PDB file of C-alpha atoms in Angstrom:
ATOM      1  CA  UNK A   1     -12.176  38.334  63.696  1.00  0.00           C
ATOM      2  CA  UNK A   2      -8.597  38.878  64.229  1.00  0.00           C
ATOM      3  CA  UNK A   3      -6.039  41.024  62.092  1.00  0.00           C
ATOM      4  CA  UNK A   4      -2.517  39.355  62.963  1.00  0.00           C
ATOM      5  CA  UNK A   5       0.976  40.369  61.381  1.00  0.00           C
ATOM      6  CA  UNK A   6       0.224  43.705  60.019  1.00  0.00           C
ATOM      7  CA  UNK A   7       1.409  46.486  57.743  1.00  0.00           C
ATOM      8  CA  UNK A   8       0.275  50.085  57.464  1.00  0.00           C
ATOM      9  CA  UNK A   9       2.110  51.998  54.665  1.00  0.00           C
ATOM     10  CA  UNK A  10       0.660  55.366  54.401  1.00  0.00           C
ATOM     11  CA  UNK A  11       1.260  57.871  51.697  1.00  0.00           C
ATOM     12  CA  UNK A  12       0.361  61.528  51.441  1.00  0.00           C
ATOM     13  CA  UNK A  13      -2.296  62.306  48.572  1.00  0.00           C
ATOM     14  CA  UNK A  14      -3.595  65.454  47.550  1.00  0.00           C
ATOM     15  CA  UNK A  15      -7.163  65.636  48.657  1.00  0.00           C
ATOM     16  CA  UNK A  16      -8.358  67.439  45.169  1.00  0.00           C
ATOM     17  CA  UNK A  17      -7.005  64.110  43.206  1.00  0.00           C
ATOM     18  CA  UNK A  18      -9.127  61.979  45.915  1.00  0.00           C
ATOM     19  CA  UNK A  19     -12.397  63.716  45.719  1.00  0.00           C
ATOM     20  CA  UNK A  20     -13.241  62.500  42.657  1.00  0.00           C
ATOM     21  CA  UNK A  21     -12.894  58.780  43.782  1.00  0.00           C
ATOM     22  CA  UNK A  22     -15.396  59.194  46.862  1.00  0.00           C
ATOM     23  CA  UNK A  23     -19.078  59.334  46.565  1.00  0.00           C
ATOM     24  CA  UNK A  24     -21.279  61.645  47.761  1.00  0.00           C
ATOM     25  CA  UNK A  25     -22.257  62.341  50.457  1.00  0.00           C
ATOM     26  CA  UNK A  26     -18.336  61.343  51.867  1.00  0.00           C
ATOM     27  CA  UNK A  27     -15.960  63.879  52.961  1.00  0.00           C
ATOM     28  CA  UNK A  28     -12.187  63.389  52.170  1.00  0.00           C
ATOM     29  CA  UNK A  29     -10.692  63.278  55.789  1.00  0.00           C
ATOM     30  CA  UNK A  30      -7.740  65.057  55.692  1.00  0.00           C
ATOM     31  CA  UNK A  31      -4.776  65.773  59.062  1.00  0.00           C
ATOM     32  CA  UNK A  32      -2.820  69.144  58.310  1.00  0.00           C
ATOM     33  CA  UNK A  33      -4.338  69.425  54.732  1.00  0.00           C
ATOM     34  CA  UNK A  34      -2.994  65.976  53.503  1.00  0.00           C
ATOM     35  CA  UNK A  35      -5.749  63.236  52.090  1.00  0.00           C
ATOM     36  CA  UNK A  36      -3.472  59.880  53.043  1.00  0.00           C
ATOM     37  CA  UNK A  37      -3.702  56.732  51.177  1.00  0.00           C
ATOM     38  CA  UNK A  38      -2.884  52.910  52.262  1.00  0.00           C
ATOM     39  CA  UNK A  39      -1.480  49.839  51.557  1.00  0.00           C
ATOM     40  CA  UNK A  40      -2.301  47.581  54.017  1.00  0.00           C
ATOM     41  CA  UNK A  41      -0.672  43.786  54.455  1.00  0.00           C
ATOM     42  CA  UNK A  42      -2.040  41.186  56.950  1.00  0.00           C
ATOM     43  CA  UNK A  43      -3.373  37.682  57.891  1.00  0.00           C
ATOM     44  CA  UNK A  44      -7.410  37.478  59.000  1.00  0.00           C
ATOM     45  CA  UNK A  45      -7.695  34.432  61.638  1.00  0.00           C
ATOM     46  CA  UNK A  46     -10.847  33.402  63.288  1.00  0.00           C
ATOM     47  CA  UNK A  47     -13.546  34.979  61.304  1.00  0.00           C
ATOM     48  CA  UNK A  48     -16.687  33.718  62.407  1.00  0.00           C
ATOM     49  CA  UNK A  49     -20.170  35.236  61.689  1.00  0.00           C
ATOM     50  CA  UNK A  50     -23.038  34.923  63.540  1.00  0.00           C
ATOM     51  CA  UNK A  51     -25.323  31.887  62.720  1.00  0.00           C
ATOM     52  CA  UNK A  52     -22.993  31.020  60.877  1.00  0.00           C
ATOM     53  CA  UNK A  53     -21.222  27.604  61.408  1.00  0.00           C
ATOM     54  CA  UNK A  54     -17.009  27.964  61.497  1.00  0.00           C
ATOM     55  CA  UNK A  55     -15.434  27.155  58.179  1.00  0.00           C
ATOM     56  CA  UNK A  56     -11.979  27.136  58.159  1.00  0.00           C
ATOM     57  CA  UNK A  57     -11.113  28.579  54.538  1.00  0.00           C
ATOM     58  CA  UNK A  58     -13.905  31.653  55.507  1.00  0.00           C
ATOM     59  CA  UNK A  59     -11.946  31.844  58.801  1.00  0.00           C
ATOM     60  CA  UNK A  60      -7.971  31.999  58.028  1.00  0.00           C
ATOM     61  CA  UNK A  61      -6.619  33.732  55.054  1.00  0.00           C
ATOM     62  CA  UNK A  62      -4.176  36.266  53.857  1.00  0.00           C
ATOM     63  CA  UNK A  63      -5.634  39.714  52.771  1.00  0.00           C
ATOM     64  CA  UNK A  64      -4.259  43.150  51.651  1.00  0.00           C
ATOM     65  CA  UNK A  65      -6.139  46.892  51.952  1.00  0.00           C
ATOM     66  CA  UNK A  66      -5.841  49.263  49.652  1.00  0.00           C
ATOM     67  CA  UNK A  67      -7.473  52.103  51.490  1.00  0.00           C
ATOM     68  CA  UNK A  68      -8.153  55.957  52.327  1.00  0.00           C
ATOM     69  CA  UNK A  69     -10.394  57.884  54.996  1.00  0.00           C
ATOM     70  CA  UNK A  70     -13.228  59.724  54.736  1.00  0.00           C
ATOM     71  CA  UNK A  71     -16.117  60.977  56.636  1.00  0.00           C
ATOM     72  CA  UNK A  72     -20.004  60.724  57.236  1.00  0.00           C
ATOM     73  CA  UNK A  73     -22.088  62.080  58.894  1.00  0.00           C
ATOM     74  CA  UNK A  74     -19.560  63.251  61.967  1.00  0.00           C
ATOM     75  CA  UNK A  75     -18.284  59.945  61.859  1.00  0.00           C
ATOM     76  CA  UNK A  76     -14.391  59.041  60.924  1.00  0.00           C
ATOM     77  CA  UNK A  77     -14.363  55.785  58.626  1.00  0.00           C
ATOM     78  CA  UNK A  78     -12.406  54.307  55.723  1.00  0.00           C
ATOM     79  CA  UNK A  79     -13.004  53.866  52.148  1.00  0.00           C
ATOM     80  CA  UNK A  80     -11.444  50.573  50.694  1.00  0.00           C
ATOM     81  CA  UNK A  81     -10.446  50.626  46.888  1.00  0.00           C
ATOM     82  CA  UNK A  82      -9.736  47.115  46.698  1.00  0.00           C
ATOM     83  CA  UNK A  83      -9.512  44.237  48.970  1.00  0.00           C
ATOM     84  CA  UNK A  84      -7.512  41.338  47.990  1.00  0.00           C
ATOM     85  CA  UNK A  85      -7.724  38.025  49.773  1.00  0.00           C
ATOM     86  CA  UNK A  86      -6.596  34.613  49.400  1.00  0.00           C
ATOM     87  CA  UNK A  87      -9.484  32.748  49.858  1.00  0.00           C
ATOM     88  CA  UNK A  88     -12.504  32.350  47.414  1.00  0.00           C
ATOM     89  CA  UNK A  89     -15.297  32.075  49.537  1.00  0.00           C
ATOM     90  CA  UNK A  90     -14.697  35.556  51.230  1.00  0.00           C
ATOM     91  CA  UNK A  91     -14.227  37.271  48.453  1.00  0.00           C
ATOM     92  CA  UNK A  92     -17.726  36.119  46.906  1.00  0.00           C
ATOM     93  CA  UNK A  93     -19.171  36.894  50.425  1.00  0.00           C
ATOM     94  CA  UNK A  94     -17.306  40.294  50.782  1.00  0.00           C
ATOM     95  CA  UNK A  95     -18.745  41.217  47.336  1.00  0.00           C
ATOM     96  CA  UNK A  96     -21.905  40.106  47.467  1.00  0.00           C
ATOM     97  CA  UNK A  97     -22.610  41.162  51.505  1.00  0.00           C
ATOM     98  CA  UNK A  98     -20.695  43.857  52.042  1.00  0.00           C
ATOM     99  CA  UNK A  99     -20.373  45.476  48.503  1.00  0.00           C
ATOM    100  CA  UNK A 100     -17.050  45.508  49.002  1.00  0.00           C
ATOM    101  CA  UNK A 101     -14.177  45.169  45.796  1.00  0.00           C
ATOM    102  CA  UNK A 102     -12.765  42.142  47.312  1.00  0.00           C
ATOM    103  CA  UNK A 103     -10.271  40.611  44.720  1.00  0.00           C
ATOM    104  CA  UNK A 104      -9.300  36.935  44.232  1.00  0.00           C
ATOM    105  CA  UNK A 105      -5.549  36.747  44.606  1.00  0.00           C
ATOM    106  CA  UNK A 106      -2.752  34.266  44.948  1.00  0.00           C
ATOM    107  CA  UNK A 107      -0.679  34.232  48.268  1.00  0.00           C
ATOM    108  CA  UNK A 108       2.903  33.260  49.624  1.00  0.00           C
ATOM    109  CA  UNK A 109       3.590  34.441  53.042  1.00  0.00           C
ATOM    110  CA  UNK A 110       7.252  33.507  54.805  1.00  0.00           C
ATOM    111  CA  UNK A 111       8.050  34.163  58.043  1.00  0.00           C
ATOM    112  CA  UNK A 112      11.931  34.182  59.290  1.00  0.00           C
ATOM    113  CA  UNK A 113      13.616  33.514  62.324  1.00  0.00           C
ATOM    114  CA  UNK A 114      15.325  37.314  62.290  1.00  0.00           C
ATOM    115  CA  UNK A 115      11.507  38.410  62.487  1.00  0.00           C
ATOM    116  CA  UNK A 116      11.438  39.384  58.800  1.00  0.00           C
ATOM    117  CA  UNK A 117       8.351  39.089  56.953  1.00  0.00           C
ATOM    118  CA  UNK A 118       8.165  38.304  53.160  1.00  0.00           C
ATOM    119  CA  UNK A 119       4.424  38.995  51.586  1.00  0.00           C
ATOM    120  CA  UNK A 120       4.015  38.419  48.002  1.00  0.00           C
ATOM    121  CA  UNK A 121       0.773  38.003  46.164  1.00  0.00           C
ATOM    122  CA  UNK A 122      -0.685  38.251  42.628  1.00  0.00           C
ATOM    123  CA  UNK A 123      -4.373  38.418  41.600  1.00  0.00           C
ATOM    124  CA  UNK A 124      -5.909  35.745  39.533  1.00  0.00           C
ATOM    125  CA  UNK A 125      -8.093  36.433  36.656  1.00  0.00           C
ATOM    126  CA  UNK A 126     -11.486  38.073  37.236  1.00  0.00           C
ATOM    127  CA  UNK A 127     -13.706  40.941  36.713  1.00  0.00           C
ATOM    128  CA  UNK A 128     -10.578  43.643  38.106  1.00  0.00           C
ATOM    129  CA  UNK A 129      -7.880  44.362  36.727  1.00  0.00           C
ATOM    130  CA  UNK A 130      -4.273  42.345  37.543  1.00  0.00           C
ATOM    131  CA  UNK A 131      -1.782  43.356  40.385  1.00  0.00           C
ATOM    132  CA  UNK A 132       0.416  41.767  42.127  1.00  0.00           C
ATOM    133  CA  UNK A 133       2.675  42.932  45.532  1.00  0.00           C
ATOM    134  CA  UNK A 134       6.032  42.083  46.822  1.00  0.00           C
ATOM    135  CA  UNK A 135       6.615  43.675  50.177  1.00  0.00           C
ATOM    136  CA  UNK A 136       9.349  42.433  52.737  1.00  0.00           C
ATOM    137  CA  UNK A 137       9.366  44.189  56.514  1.00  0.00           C
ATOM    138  CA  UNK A 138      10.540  43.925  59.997  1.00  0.00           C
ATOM    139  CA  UNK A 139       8.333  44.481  62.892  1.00  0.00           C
ATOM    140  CA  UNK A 140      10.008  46.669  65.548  1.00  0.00           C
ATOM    141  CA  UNK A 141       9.529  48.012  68.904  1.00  0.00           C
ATOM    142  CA  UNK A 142       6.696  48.422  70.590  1.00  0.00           C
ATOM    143  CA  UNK A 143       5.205  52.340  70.124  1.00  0.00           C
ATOM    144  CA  UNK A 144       2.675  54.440  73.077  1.00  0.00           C
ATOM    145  CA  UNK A 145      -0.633  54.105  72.525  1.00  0.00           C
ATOM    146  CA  UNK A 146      -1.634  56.699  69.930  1.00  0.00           C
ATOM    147  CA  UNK A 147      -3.722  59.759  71.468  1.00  0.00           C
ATOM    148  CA  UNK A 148      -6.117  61.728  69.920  1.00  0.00           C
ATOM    149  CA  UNK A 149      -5.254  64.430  67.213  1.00  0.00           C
ATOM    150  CA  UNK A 150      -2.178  62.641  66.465  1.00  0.00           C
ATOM    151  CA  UNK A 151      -1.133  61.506  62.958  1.00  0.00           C
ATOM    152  CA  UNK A 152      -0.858  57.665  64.239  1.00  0.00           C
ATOM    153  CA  UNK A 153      -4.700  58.108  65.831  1.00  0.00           C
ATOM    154  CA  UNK A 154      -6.302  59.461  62.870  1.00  0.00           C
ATOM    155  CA  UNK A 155      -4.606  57.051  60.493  1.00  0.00           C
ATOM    156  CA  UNK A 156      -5.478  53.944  62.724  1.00  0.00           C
ATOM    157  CA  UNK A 157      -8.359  54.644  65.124  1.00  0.00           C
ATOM    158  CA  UNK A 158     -11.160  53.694  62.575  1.00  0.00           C
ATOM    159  CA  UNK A 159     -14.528  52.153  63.654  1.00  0.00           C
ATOM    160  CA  UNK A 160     -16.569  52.820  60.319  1.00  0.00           C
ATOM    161  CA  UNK A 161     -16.389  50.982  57.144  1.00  0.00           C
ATOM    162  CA  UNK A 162     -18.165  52.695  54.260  1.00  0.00           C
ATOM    163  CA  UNK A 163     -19.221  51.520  50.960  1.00  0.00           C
ATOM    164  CA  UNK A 164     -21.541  51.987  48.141  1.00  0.00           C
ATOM    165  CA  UNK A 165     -24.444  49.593  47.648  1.00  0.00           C
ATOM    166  CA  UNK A 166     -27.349  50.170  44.607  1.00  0.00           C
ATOM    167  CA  UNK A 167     -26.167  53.655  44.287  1.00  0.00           C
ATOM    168  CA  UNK A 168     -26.512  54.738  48.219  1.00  0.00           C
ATOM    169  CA  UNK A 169     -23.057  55.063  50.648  1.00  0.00           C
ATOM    170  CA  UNK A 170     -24.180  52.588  53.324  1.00  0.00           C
ATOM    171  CA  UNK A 171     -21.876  51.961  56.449  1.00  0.00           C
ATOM    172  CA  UNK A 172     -20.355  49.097  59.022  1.00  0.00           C
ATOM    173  CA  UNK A 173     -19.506  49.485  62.074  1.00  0.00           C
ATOM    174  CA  UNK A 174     -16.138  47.753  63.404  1.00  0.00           C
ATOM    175  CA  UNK A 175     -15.283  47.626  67.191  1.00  0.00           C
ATOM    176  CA  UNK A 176     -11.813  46.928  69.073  1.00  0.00           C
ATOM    177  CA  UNK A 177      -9.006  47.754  71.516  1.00  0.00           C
ATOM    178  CA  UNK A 178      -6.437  51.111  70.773  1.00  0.00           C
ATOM    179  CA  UNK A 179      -4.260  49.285  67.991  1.00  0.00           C
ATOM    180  CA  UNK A 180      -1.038  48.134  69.561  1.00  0.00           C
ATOM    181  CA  UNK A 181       1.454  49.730  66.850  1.00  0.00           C
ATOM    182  CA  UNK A 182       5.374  48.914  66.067  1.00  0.00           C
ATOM    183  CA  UNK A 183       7.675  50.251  64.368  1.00  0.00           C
ATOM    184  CA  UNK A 184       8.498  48.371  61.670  1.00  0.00           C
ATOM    185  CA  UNK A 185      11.181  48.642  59.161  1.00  0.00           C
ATOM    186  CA  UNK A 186      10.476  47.923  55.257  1.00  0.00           C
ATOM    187  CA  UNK A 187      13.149  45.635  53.567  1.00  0.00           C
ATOM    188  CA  UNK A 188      11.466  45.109  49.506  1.00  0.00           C
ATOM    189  CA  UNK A 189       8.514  46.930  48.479  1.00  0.00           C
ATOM    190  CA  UNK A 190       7.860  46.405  44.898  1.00  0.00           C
ATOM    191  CA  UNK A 191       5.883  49.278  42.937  1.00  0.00           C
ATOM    192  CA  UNK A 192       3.158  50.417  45.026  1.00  0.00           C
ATOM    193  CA  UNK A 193       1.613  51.600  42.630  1.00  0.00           C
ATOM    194  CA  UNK A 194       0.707  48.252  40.758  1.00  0.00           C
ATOM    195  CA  UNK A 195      -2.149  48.223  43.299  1.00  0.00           C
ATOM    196  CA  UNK A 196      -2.250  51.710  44.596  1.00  0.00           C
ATOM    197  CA  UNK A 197      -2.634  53.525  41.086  1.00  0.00           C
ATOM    198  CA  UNK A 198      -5.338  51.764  39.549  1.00  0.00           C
ATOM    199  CA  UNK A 199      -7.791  54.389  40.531  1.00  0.00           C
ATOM    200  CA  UNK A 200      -5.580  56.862  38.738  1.00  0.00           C
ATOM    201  CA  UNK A 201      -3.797  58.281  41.635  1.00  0.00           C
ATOM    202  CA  UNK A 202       0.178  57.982  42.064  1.00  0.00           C
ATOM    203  CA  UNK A 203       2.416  57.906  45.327  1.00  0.00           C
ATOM    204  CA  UNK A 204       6.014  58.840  45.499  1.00  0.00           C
ATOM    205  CA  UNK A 205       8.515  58.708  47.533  1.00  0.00           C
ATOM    206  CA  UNK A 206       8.816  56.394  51.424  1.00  0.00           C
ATOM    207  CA  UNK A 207       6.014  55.527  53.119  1.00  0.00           C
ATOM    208  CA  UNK A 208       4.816  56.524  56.617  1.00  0.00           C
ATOM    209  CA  UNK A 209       5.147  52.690  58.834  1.00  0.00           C
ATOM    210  CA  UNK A 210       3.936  50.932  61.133  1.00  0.00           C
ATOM    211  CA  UNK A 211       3.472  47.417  62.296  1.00  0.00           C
ATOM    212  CA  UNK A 212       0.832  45.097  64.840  1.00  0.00           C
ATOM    213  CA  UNK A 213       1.111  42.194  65.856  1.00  0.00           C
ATOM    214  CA  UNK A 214      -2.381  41.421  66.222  1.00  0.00           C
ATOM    215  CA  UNK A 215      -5.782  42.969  67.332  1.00  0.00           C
ATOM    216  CA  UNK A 216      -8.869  41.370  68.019  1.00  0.00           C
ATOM    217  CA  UNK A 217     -12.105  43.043  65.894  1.00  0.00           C
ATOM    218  CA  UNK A 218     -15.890  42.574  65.939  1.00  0.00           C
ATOM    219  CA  UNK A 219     -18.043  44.321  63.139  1.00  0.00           C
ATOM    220  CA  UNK A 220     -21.713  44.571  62.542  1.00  0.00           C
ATOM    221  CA  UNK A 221     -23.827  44.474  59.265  1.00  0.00           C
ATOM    222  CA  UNK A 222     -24.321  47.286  56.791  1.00  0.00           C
ATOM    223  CA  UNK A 223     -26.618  50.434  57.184  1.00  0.00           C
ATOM    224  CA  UNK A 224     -26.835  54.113  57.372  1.00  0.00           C
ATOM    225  CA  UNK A 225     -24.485  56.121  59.447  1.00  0.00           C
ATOM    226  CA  UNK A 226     -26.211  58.266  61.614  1.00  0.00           C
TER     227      UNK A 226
END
């Protein structure tokens, strides 16, 4: 798969207020005490899984991550509290496969000759509760590679997925390149918290940025982290 035209607004969360949220046996990752929670904007382009013949509307569709990190078993991995997406068929095959909470959702996406992005979406009726997003940004320059023990590498340089499936935290693993990371500069972005604070947590204040262009991803089916 590919993740093109990307968004990472990151917030600082108190890890105490997390906990809760996360199953056992997952560990809040934390970087100089702070939990960190995201909103996450992008498109997905040419998904393909194996066996499985190309289908355009499974392939190309706008998605956004509500998300947080956590831990397992030594490994560094993210938690997703909800997963919206444009297109049906992933969503019933992110539920259902991946026991992810992929939400059905509405999209307009406009891009702009200055390089602006405007990203608005609101969920259709389902079994989640409505949201909606309005979120406007420019991408920027061109950042170093993160290295490790930086903020940028721990918030980015993820290659687990975890989940919950029949009452036991299962795990995917995801492969690809060092992100290539912007700056980016946020023009509009509507209450965060519409999507953010439906688990009961609140964030205040800017959000930490950054931007990508595009990076190229493969991941592998659920199972234990070990």
């Amino acid at each position: 798969m590919s993740w093109r035209d990307l968004l990472f607004l990151h917030w600082r969360i108190d890890p105490a207020a997390l906990r809760p949220l996360l199953p056992e046996p997952l560990e809040v990752d934390t970087f100089d005490g702070s939990a960190w929670i995201a909103l996450v904007p992008f498109r997905m382009a040419d998904t393909r899984f194996s066996g499985v013949p190309n289908l355009p509307t499974l392939g190309n569709f706008h998605e956004c991550n509500v998300r947080t990190y956590a831990r397992l078993n030594g490994h560094a991995g993210v938690w997703f509290f909800s997963l919206d997406a444009a297109a049906l068929l992933p969503v019933l095959g992110g539920r259902w496969l991946w026991s992810l909470n992929y939400v059905h959702a509405k999209f307009h996406v406009e891009h702009h000759a200055d390089g602006r992005i405007d990203y608005r979406f609101v969920r259709r009726r389902g079994p989640w509760p409505p949201g909606r997003a309005q979120i406007a940004w420019r991408p920027g320059e061109p950042l170093p590679t993160a290295q490790p023990g930086s903020l940028e590498h721990f918030l980015t340089e993820r290659y687990w997925l975890f989940t919950q499936r029949r009452g036991q935290v299962v795990a995917g693993r995801v492969w690809h390149e060092p992100w290539p990371l912007r700056r980016a500069t946020v023009l509009r972005l509507d209450d965060p918290n519409s999507l953010v604070g439906q688990d009961g947590l609140t964030v205040e204040g800017d959000p930490l940025v950054h931007a990508s262009d595009r990076i190229d991803v493969l991941g592998w089916k659920l199972g234990l982290a070990t």
